[in-house]
Amino acid sequence: MSFTKFSQPCELKAWQELSEIYETKGKSLSVKDEFAKDPERFGKFSKMFRNFDDSKILFDFSKNIIDEEILAKLVEIAKEAGVESLRDAMFAGEHINFTEDRAVYHVALRNRANREMKVDGVNVAPEVNAVLAHIKEFSEQVRSGEWKGYTGKAIKTIINIGIGGSDLGPVMVTEALKPYGKADLTMHFVSNIDGTHIAEALRNSDPETTLFLIASKTFTTAETITNANSAKTWFLETAKDSAHISKHFVALSTNSEAVAKFGIDTKNMFGFENWVGGRYSVWSAIGTSVALYIGYENFEAFLKGAEAMDRHFLETPLEHNIPVIGGILSVWYNNFFGAQTHLVAPFDQYLHRFPAYLQQLSMESNGKSVTRTNEFVKVSTGAILFGEPCTNAQHSFFQCVHQGTKLIPADFILAAKSHNPIEGNLHQRMLASNYFAQAEALMVGKTIEQVKAENNPEMLYNHKSFSGNRPTTSILAEKITPAALGALIVYYEHLTFTEGAIWNINSFDQFGVELGKVLAKAIGKELDAPGHVSSHDSSTAGLINLFKDWSA
């Protein structure tokens, strides 16, 4: 492969030089003082992204604990770690997921410029276009009412059954783009094997007007197929004839044999290749639910916004590259300041599932401890990503962010234009005031002298002071449109890519999710069998036996 190979990130020359800078000034750098010294700081450390439709998103990195020397050294680390060569290898279709011998080519799914993009010598653009054409035709049939259920009624309810990326991506995007959704189309997303999830989705659904999307690449994922079979049983209790399945079930899968065995007409199957990882699959056939809900034209804009950020990431020098800057700042806090978490707080209720989506993207990608050279990594890797929409989050965990003992780097996301400008846009102005104030407060803090000046009793001086110098990145979009959301997701995709490249880990496998599933299959057989078990440690055996007794 053509990308740079090295062993441990901490052995990079630039990393060692940055360690010295951290000790001499980095750990004591005051962002508030840096603003006082440099009135041009905001302009120097903020980047404007222009989307394909000329809409804009501003990424303000100026409230981070950096100066020009520190940022330059972080860029140098990225270059020395081979971020550029690994990026280029990914866009060239090379098998950078070396543990599974696969290309990592989700970027080809949003190739709306129709560039030639090859994997193993084959241009995949025609295949991608064919799937998108199928999605377009199908979504327009359903949305227009041309697609009818078995009794001749139009579809009113869509239930997407998947798990992981087959659920997190579609549910997040449909929620984020709800203003663009078809108002008379009810959407449900079922992922949990807990019977409550499928039961609640079916409770008010009508078999005559419900369409199920079964999202599983292999069509063997245990949780998804169990839920799909329960949905089929529910449907046939009313429809009676299995021939009617073809009008109410479609498959987002590549396993035509299993799809046909389930009873789904393979004409109603939407495929994608093994170079599409689950956490990147919303751009693929897995996004069919999104196209059904917001319409294909908006889905296309979503893809084009993603493509625009791809081109920025591929073509922009690292020192001005927005996702790269986000990634190297994450490395800076994780590995030099010892930060263990990363907060993403959208000031937008429609983005309420965005942090959960980013959790999989970040933590499944970079929750790794072995390098690409097959050694245990000597530095901290993936941060614990969390978040909730503001302003509600300000009343739950922001206390810890402001005054806790842990450094929690935070991203704040806001749109200038609301989809719901009620009360003369009063709500959006109040929301914005909190967005600006929280980032400023985290930076400037509150000194003991200020607390004293407020005539507080001496016993409260320490309690009411704030250390400040808590880093934030402010992301301000004009409006959360399909294009803006596409670009925003890809910003975090390539930020995560940059982290993994610097840490020298494979960000594209996920063996960590397998062991628990394997053990669950074995325990499942024990739960089906009569009697107590003794084949586990005493805790596991005791819990299993108590469950069997109580659930009987």
Coordinates of C-alpha atoms in Angstrom, one line a residue:
M1 CA 0.0 0.0 0.0
S2 CA 1.1 3.6 -0.7
F3 CA 0.4 5.1 2.7
T4 CA 3.1 6.0 5.3
K5 CA 4.0 3.3 7.8
F6 CA 5.3 3.9 11.3
S7 CA 5.1 2.3 14.7
Q8 CA 4.1 4.5 17.6
P9 CA 2.7 8.0 17.3
C10 CA 4.7 9.1 20.3
E11 CA 7.9 8.3 18.5
L12 CA 7.2 10.8 15.7
K13 CA 9.7 13.7 15.8
A14 CA 7.0 16.3 15.7
W15 CA 5.1 14.6 18.5
Q16 CA 8.2 14.8 20.7
E17 CA 8.7 18.4 19.8
L18 CA 5.1 19.2 20.7
S19 CA 5.5 17.4 24.1
E20 CA 8.2 20.0 24.9
I21 CA 6.0 22.8 23.7
Y22 CA 3.2 21.5 25.9
E23 CA 5.5 21.5 29.0
T24 CA 6.9 24.9 28.3
K25 CA 3.8 26.8 27.4
G26 CA 0.9 24.6 26.1
K27 CA -0.5 23.5 29.4
S28 CA -0.5 27.0 30.9
L29 CA -1.6 28.8 27.7
S30 CA -4.5 31.2 28.5
V31 CA -6.9 31.5 25.6
K32 CA -8.4 34.7 27.2
D33 CA -4.9 36.2 27.2
E34 CA -4.3 35.1 23.7
F35 CA -7.4 37.0 22.6
A36 CA -6.3 40.1 24.5
K37 CA -2.9 39.9 22.7
D38 CA -4.2 39.3 19.2
P39 CA -7.3 41.1 18.0
E40 CA -7.1 39.0 14.8
R41 CA -7.2 35.7 16.6
F42 CA -10.8 34.9 15.5
G43 CA -10.0 35.4 11.9
K44 CA -6.8 33.3 12.1
F45 CA -8.4 30.3 13.7
S46 CA -11.8 30.1 12.1
K47 CA -12.5 28.5 8.7
M48 CA -15.5 29.1 6.4
F49 CA -16.8 26.1 4.5
R50 CA -18.7 26.8 1.3
N51 CA -21.1 24.1 0.2
F52 CA -22.0 23.1 -3.4
D53 CA -25.1 25.4 -3.2
D54 CA -23.0 28.3 -1.9
S55 CA -24.4 27.9 1.6
K56 CA -21.9 28.3 4.4
I57 CA -20.8 26.8 7.7
L58 CA -18.3 28.5 9.9
F59 CA -16.0 26.4 12.1
D60 CA -14.5 28.6 14.8
F61 CA -11.5 27.0 16.4
S62 CA -10.2 30.2 18.1
K63 CA -11.4 29.3 21.6
N64 CA -9.1 26.3 21.7
I65 CA -5.9 26.1 23.7
I66 CA -3.6 26.8 20.8
D67 CA -1.5 29.5 19.3
E68 CA 0.0 29.5 15.8
E69 CA 3.1 27.5 16.8
I70 CA 1.1 24.8 18.5
L71 CA -1.3 24.5 15.5
A72 CA 1.6 24.3 13.1
K73 CA 3.2 21.6 15.1
L74 CA 0.0 19.6 15.2
V75 CA -0.2 19.9 11.4
E76 CA 3.4 18.7 11.3
I77 CA 2.4 15.6 13.3
A78 CA -0.4 14.9 10.8
K79 CA 1.9 15.2 7.9
E80 CA 4.6 13.0 9.6
A81 CA 2.0 10.4 10.5
G82 CA 1.0 10.2 6.8
V83 CA -2.6 11.5 7.1
E84 CA -2.3 12.7 3.5
S85 CA -1.1 9.5 2.0
L86 CA -3.6 7.4 3.9
R87 CA -6.4 9.8 2.8
D88 CA -5.3 9.5 -0.8
A89 CA -5.1 5.7 -0.5
M90 CA -8.7 5.7 0.8
F91 CA -9.9 7.9 -2.1
A92 CA -8.0 5.6 -4.5
G93 CA -9.9 2.6 -3.3
E94 CA -7.0 0.8 -1.7
H95 CA -7.6 -1.8 1.0
I96 CA -6.7 0.4 3.9
N97 CA -8.9 -1.8 6.1
F98 CA -6.1 -4.3 6.1
T99 CA -7.4 -6.5 8.9
E100 CA -10.5 -7.4 6.8
D101 CA -8.7 -6.8 3.4
R102 CA -11.3 -4.3 2.3
A103 CA -11.4 -0.9 0.6
V104 CA -13.0 1.9 2.7
Y105 CA -15.0 3.5 0.0
H106 CA -18.1 5.2 1.4
V107 CA -16.8 8.4 -0.3
A108 CA -17.8 6.7 -3.6
L109 CA -21.4 6.7 -2.5
R110 CA -21.7 10.5 -2.6
N111 CA -19.8 10.8 -5.9
R112 CA -22.4 13.0 -7.6
A113 CA -19.9 14.5 -10.0
N114 CA -19.7 11.0 -11.4
R115 CA -15.9 10.8 -11.2
E116 CA -14.2 7.5 -12.0
M117 CA -13.7 5.8 -8.7
K118 CA -12.1 2.3 -8.8
V119 CA -11.9 -0.6 -6.4
D120 CA -9.8 -3.5 -7.5
G121 CA -9.6 -2.0 -11.0
V122 CA -13.4 -1.7 -11.4
N123 CA -15.1 1.7 -11.6
V124 CA -17.9 1.5 -9.0
A125 CA -19.6 4.7 -10.1
P126 CA -22.1 3.0 -12.5
E127 CA -23.1 0.5 -9.7
V128 CA -23.6 3.4 -7.2
N129 CA -25.7 5.3 -9.7
A130 CA -27.8 2.2 -10.5
V131 CA -28.7 1.8 -6.8
L132 CA -29.5 5.5 -6.5
A133 CA -31.7 5.3 -9.6
H134 CA -33.6 2.3 -7.9
I135 CA -34.0 4.3 -4.7
K136 CA -35.3 7.3 -6.7
E137 CA -37.8 5.2 -8.6
F138 CA -39.0 3.4 -5.4
S139 CA -39.2 6.4 -3.2
E140 CA -41.2 8.4 -5.8
Q141 CA -43.6 5.5 -6.2
V142 CA -44.2 5.2 -2.5
R143 CA -44.5 9.0 -1.8
S144 CA -46.8 9.6 -4.7
G145 CA -49.1 6.7 -3.7
E146 CA -48.4 4.8 -6.9
W147 CA -47.0 1.9 -4.7
K148 CA -50.0 0.2 -3.2
G149 CA -50.4 -2.3 -0.4
Y150 CA -52.1 -5.6 -0.8
T151 CA -55.6 -4.1 -0.4
G152 CA -54.9 -1.2 -2.8
K153 CA -54.2 1.4 -0.2
A154 CA -51.2 3.8 -0.3
I155 CA -48.4 3.4 2.2
K156 CA -48.8 5.6 5.3
T157 CA -46.3 4.0 7.8
I158 CA -42.7 3.0 7.2
I159 CA -40.9 0.8 9.8
N160 CA -37.1 0.5 9.3
I161 CA -35.7 -2.6 11.0
G162 CA -31.9 -2.5 11.5
I163 CA -29.3 -2.1 14.1
G164 CA -26.0 -0.1 14.5
G165 CA -25.3 1.9 11.4
S166 CA -28.4 0.5 9.7
D167 CA -30.5 2.3 12.4
L168 CA -28.4 5.1 13.9
G169 CA -27.8 6.8 10.5
P170 CA -31.3 6.8 9.1
V171 CA -33.0 7.7 12.3
M172 CA -30.6 10.6 13.0
V173 CA -31.0 12.0 9.5
T174 CA -34.8 11.7 9.3
E175 CA -35.0 13.4 12.7
A176 CA -32.5 16.1 11.7
L177 CA -34.3 16.8 8.4
K178 CA -37.9 16.4 9.8
P179 CA -38.8 19.9 8.3
Y180 CA -38.3 18.3 4.9
G181 CA -40.3 15.2 5.6
K182 CA -43.6 14.1 4.1
A183 CA -46.1 15.1 6.8
D184 CA -48.5 12.2 6.3
L185 CA -45.8 9.6 6.4
T186 CA -45.2 8.0 9.8
M187 CA -41.6 6.8 10.4
H188 CA -40.5 4.2 13.0
F189 CA -37.0 2.8 13.5
V190 CA -36.7 -0.5 15.3
S191 CA -33.3 -1.7 16.5
N192 CA -33.5 -3.1 20.0
I193 CA -34.1 -6.8 20.4
D194 CA -36.2 -5.9 23.4
G195 CA -39.7 -6.8 22.2
T196 CA -40.9 -3.4 23.5
H197 CA -39.3 -1.7 20.5
I198 CA -41.1 -3.6 17.8
A199 CA -44.3 -3.8 19.8
E200 CA -44.5 0.0 20.1
A201 CA -43.8 0.5 16.4
L202 CA -46.6 -2.0 15.5
R203 CA -49.1 -0.8 18.1
N204 CA -50.8 1.9 16.0
S205 CA -49.7 0.6 12.6
D206 CA -52.1 -0.8 10.0
P207 CA -50.8 -3.9 8.1
E208 CA -52.6 -2.6 5.0
T209 CA -50.6 0.6 4.8
T210 CA -47.3 -0.3 6.5
L211 CA -44.0 -0.9 4.6
F212 CA -41.1 -2.6 6.3
L213 CA -37.5 -1.9 5.3
I214 CA -35.3 -4.8 6.6
A215 CA -31.8 -3.3 6.8
S216 CA -29.1 -6.0 7.1
K217 CA -26.1 -6.3 4.7
T218 CA -25.9 -10.1 5.3
F219 CA -29.5 -10.6 6.2
T220 CA -28.3 -12.7 9.1
T221 CA -27.9 -10.1 11.9
A222 CA -29.6 -11.8 14.8
E223 CA -31.4 -8.8 16.3
T224 CA -32.6 -7.5 12.9
I225 CA -33.8 -10.8 11.6
T226 CA -35.6 -11.6 14.9
N227 CA -37.4 -8.3 14.7
A228 CA -38.1 -8.8 11.0
N229 CA -39.7 -12.2 11.6
S230 CA -41.8 -10.8 14.4
A231 CA -43.0 -8.1 11.9
K232 CA -43.7 -10.7 9.3
T233 CA -45.8 -12.7 11.8
W234 CA -47.7 -9.6 12.7
F235 CA -48.4 -8.8 9.1
L236 CA -49.5 -12.3 8.1
E237 CA -52.0 -12.4 11.0
T238 CA -54.0 -9.9 9.0
A239 CA -52.8 -10.4 5.4
K240 CA -52.9 -14.3 5.6
D241 CA -51.3 -14.9 2.2
S242 CA -47.4 -14.8 2.1
A243 CA -47.6 -13.6 -1.5
H244 CA -48.6 -10.2 0.0
I245 CA -45.2 -9.8 1.6
S246 CA -43.8 -8.5 -1.7
K247 CA -45.9 -5.3 -1.4
H248 CA -45.0 -4.6 2.2
F249 CA -41.4 -5.8 2.8
V250 CA -38.2 -4.6 1.0
A251 CA -34.6 -5.6 1.8
L252 CA -31.6 -3.3 2.1
S253 CA -29.1 -6.2 1.8
T254 CA -26.7 -8.1 -0.5
N255 CA -27.8 -11.6 0.4
S256 CA -30.4 -12.4 -2.3
E257 CA -30.8 -16.0 -1.3
A258 CA -31.7 -15.2 2.3
V259 CA -33.9 -12.3 1.2
A260 CA -35.9 -14.6 -1.2
K261 CA -36.2 -17.2 1.5
F262 CA -37.7 -14.6 3.8
G263 CA -40.4 -14.0 1.2
I264 CA -39.2 -10.7 -0.2
D265 CA -39.1 -10.2 -4.0
T266 CA -35.5 -9.7 -4.9
K267 CA -36.7 -6.9 -7.3
N268 CA -37.3 -5.1 -4.0
M269 CA -33.8 -5.5 -2.8
F270 CA -31.3 -2.6 -2.6
G271 CA -27.7 -3.7 -2.4
F272 CA -24.4 -2.3 -1.4
E273 CA -20.8 -3.6 -1.4
N274 CA -18.5 -4.9 1.3
W275 CA -16.4 -1.6 1.1
V276 CA -19.3 0.2 2.9
G277 CA -18.9 0.0 6.6
G278 CA -22.0 0.0 8.7
R279 CA -21.3 3.3 10.4
Y280 CA -20.9 4.9 7.0
S281 CA -23.9 3.2 5.4
V282 CA -26.5 6.0 5.5
W283 CA -25.1 7.2 2.2
S284 CA -25.9 3.8 0.6
A285 CA -29.1 1.8 0.2
I286 CA -29.4 2.0 4.0
G287 CA -30.5 5.6 3.4
T288 CA -33.6 4.4 1.5
S289 CA -35.8 5.4 4.5
V290 CA -34.3 8.9 4.3
A291 CA -35.2 9.2 0.6
L292 CA -38.7 7.9 1.3
Y293 CA -39.2 10.5 4.0
I294 CA -37.6 13.7 2.7
G295 CA -37.8 12.9 -1.1
Y296 CA -35.1 11.9 -3.5
E297 CA -34.3 15.5 -4.5
N298 CA -33.4 16.3 -0.9
F299 CA -31.6 13.0 -0.5
E300 CA -29.5 14.0 -3.5
A301 CA -28.7 17.4 -1.9
F302 CA -27.7 15.5 1.3
L303 CA -25.2 13.5 -0.8
K304 CA -23.9 16.5 -2.6
G305 CA -23.2 18.3 0.7
A306 CA -21.3 15.3 1.8
E307 CA -19.3 15.3 -1.4
A308 CA -18.5 18.9 -1.1
M309 CA -16.8 18.2 2.3
D310 CA -15.1 15.2 0.8
R311 CA -13.5 17.4 -1.9
H312 CA -12.4 20.0 0.8
F313 CA -10.8 17.2 2.8
L314 CA -9.1 15.7 -0.3
E315 CA -7.9 18.9 -1.9
T316 CA -7.2 21.5 0.9
P317 CA -3.7 21.8 2.5
L318 CA -3.7 20.4 6.0
E319 CA -3.1 23.7 7.7
H320 CA -6.5 25.0 6.3
N321 CA -8.2 21.6 6.2
I322 CA -11.3 21.8 8.5
P323 CA -11.7 18.1 9.4
V324 CA -7.9 17.8 9.8
I325 CA -7.9 20.7 12.2
G326 CA -10.8 19.1 14.2
G327 CA -8.9 15.8 14.3
I328 CA -5.5 17.2 15.4
L329 CA -7.2 19.3 18.1
S330 CA -8.8 16.1 19.4
V331 CA -5.3 14.5 19.5
W332 CA -3.9 17.6 21.3
Y333 CA -6.5 17.3 24.1
N334 CA -6.6 13.5 24.3
N335 CA -2.8 12.9 24.3
F336 CA -1.3 16.0 25.8
F337 CA -3.9 17.3 28.2
G338 CA -5.2 13.8 29.2
A339 CA -8.8 14.6 28.2
Q340 CA -10.9 11.4 28.1
T341 CA -14.1 12.8 26.7
H342 CA -15.5 14.9 23.8
L343 CA -18.8 16.7 24.1
V344 CA -20.9 17.5 21.1
A345 CA -23.8 19.7 22.0
P346 CA -26.2 20.7 19.2
F347 CA -28.2 23.8 19.9
D348 CA -30.9 22.3 17.7
Q349 CA -33.7 20.0 18.8
Y350 CA -33.8 18.3 15.4
L351 CA -30.2 17.2 15.9
H352 CA -31.2 15.4 19.1
R353 CA -29.9 12.0 17.7
F354 CA -26.7 13.5 16.3
P355 CA -24.5 12.8 19.3
A356 CA -25.7 9.1 19.4
Y357 CA -24.8 8.8 15.7
L358 CA -21.4 10.3 16.4
Q359 CA -20.8 7.9 19.3
Q360 CA -20.8 5.0 16.9
L361 CA -18.7 6.8 14.3
S362 CA -16.1 7.9 16.8
M363 CA -16.0 5.1 19.4
E364 CA -16.4 2.1 17.1
S365 CA -13.8 3.6 14.7
N366 CA -11.1 4.6 17.2
G367 CA -11.8 2.5 20.3
K368 CA -8.8 0.4 19.4
S369 CA -5.6 -0.5 21.2
V370 CA -3.5 -2.1 18.5
T371 CA -1.5 -0.3 15.9
R372 CA -1.3 -1.0 12.2
T373 CA 2.1 -2.5 12.9
N374 CA 0.4 -5.0 15.3
E375 CA 1.7 -3.5 18.5
F376 CA -0.3 -2.3 21.5
V377 CA -0.5 1.4 21.1
K378 CA 1.4 3.4 23.7
V379 CA -0.9 6.5 23.7
S380 CA -4.5 7.1 24.6
T381 CA -6.8 6.6 21.6
G382 CA -10.6 7.2 21.1
A383 CA -12.3 9.6 23.4
I384 CA -15.6 8.9 25.0
L385 CA -18.0 11.0 22.9
F386 CA -21.3 12.2 24.5
G387 CA -23.8 14.9 24.1
E388 CA -27.4 16.1 24.2
P389 CA -29.3 19.0 22.7
C390 CA -28.9 22.4 24.4
T391 CA -30.3 24.2 26.2
N392 CA -31.6 21.2 28.2
A393 CA -28.1 19.8 28.5
Q394 CA -27.1 23.0 30.3
H395 CA -29.3 21.8 33.2
S396 CA -27.9 18.3 33.3
F397 CA -24.1 17.9 32.7
F398 CA -22.8 21.4 32.0
Q399 CA -22.0 21.9 35.7
C400 CA -19.3 19.3 35.3
V401 CA -18.1 20.9 32.0
H402 CA -17.7 24.3 33.7
Q403 CA -16.4 23.4 37.2
G404 CA -15.5 19.8 37.3
T405 CA -12.0 18.4 37.6
K406 CA -11.9 17.0 34.1
L407 CA -11.1 18.8 30.9
I408 CA -14.0 18.3 28.5
P409 CA -13.4 19.7 25.0
A410 CA -16.7 20.6 23.5
D411 CA -18.3 21.3 20.1
F412 CA -21.3 23.6 20.0
I413 CA -23.5 23.5 16.9
L414 CA -26.1 26.1 15.9
A415 CA -28.0 27.2 12.8
A416 CA -28.5 30.9 12.3
K417 CA -31.9 30.3 10.7
S418 CA -34.5 28.2 12.5
H419 CA -37.0 26.0 10.7
N420 CA -39.5 27.2 13.2
P421 CA -39.1 31.0 13.7
I422 CA -42.0 31.4 16.2
E423 CA -42.7 34.4 18.3
G424 CA -40.8 36.7 15.9
N425 CA -37.8 34.4 16.1
L426 CA -37.6 35.0 19.9
H427 CA -36.9 31.3 20.6
Q428 CA -34.0 31.2 18.2
R429 CA -32.5 34.4 19.6
M430 CA -32.7 33.0 23.1
L431 CA -31.1 29.7 21.9
A432 CA -28.3 31.7 20.1
S433 CA -27.6 33.8 23.3
N434 CA -27.0 30.6 25.2
Y435 CA -24.8 29.2 22.4
F436 CA -22.6 32.3 22.4
A437 CA -22.6 32.7 26.2
Q438 CA -21.7 29.1 27.0
A439 CA -18.6 29.1 24.8
E440 CA -17.5 32.5 26.1
A441 CA -18.1 31.5 29.8
L442 CA -16.1 28.3 29.4
M443 CA -13.2 30.3 28.0
V444 CA -13.2 33.4 30.3
G445 CA -14.3 31.8 33.5
K446 CA -14.9 33.9 36.6
T447 CA -12.2 35.0 39.0
I448 CA -12.3 35.2 42.8
E449 CA -12.1 39.0 42.5
Q450 CA -15.2 39.0 40.4
V451 CA -17.0 36.8 42.9
K452 CA -15.9 39.2 45.7
A453 CA -17.2 42.2 43.8
E454 CA -20.6 40.7 43.7
N455 CA -20.7 40.9 47.6
N456 CA -20.8 37.1 48.0
P457 CA -19.9 35.8 51.5
E458 CA -16.3 34.6 51.7
M459 CA -17.3 31.0 52.2
L460 CA -18.7 31.0 48.6
Y461 CA -15.7 32.6 46.9
N462 CA -14.3 29.3 45.7
H463 CA -17.7 27.7 45.0
K464 CA -18.7 30.5 42.7
S465 CA -15.4 30.9 40.8
F466 CA -14.8 29.3 37.4
S467 CA -11.3 28.4 36.2
G468 CA -12.2 29.1 32.5
N469 CA -9.8 28.1 29.7
R470 CA -12.1 25.2 28.8
P471 CA -11.9 24.7 25.0
T472 CA -14.8 24.8 22.6
T473 CA -15.2 24.7 18.9
S474 CA -18.2 26.6 17.6
I475 CA -19.9 25.4 14.5
L476 CA -22.4 27.9 13.0
A477 CA -24.4 27.0 9.9
E478 CA -26.7 29.3 8.0
K479 CA -29.4 26.7 8.2
I480 CA -29.6 22.9 8.8
T481 CA -30.5 21.9 5.2
P482 CA -29.9 18.5 3.7
A483 CA -26.7 19.8 2.2
A484 CA -25.5 21.3 5.4
L485 CA -26.2 18.1 7.4
G486 CA -24.3 16.0 4.8
A487 CA -21.3 18.3 5.1
L488 CA -21.5 18.3 8.9
I489 CA -21.6 14.5 9.1
V490 CA -18.6 14.2 6.8
Y491 CA -16.7 16.8 8.8
Y492 CA -16.9 14.3 11.8
E493 CA -16.1 11.3 9.5
H494 CA -12.8 12.8 8.4
L495 CA -12.0 14.2 11.8
T496 CA -12.3 10.6 13.1
F497 CA -10.2 9.4 10.1
T498 CA -7.5 12.0 11.0
E499 CA -7.4 10.8 14.7
G500 CA -7.0 7.2 13.7
A501 CA -4.3 7.9 11.1
I502 CA -2.2 9.8 13.7
W503 CA -2.7 7.1 16.3
N504 CA -1.7 4.5 13.7
I505 CA -4.8 2.3 14.3
N506 CA -7.2 0.8 11.9
S507 CA -10.3 2.9 12.2
F508 CA -12.4 0.6 10.0
D509 CA -12.8 -2.8 11.6
Q510 CA -14.9 -3.5 14.7
F511 CA -13.9 -6.8 16.2
G512 CA -14.8 -5.5 19.6
V513 CA -18.5 -6.0 19.0
E514 CA -18.1 -9.7 18.2
L515 CA -17.2 -11.5 21.4
G516 CA -20.3 -10.6 23.3
K517 CA -22.5 -11.7 20.4
V518 CA -20.7 -15.0 20.2
L519 CA -21.2 -15.7 23.9
A520 CA -24.9 -14.5 23.6
K521 CA -25.6 -17.2 21.1
A522 CA -24.3 -19.9 23.4
I523 CA -26.2 -18.5 26.4
G524 CA -29.3 -18.3 24.3
K525 CA -29.3 -22.1 23.8
E526 CA -28.9 -22.5 27.6
L527 CA -31.9 -20.2 28.2
D528 CA -34.0 -22.3 25.8
A529 CA -33.0 -25.6 27.6
P530 CA -34.6 -26.7 30.9
G531 CA -32.8 -26.6 34.2
H532 CA -30.1 -24.6 35.8
V533 CA -26.6 -24.0 34.3
S534 CA -23.2 -24.4 35.9
S535 CA -20.9 -23.8 32.9
H536 CA -20.0 -20.2 33.7
D537 CA -18.4 -18.2 36.5
S538 CA -20.6 -18.1 39.6
S539 CA -21.9 -14.6 38.9
T540 CA -23.0 -15.3 35.3
A541 CA -24.4 -18.7 36.3
G542 CA -26.2 -17.2 39.2
L543 CA -27.8 -14.5 37.2
I544 CA -28.8 -16.9 34.4
N545 CA -30.4 -19.3 36.8
L546 CA -32.3 -16.5 38.7
F547 CA -33.5 -15.1 35.3
K548 CA -34.8 -18.6 34.3
D549 CA -36.6 -19.0 37.6
W550 CA -38.2 -15.5 37.5
S551 CA -39.1 -15.5 33.8
A552 CA -40.7 -19.0 33.9

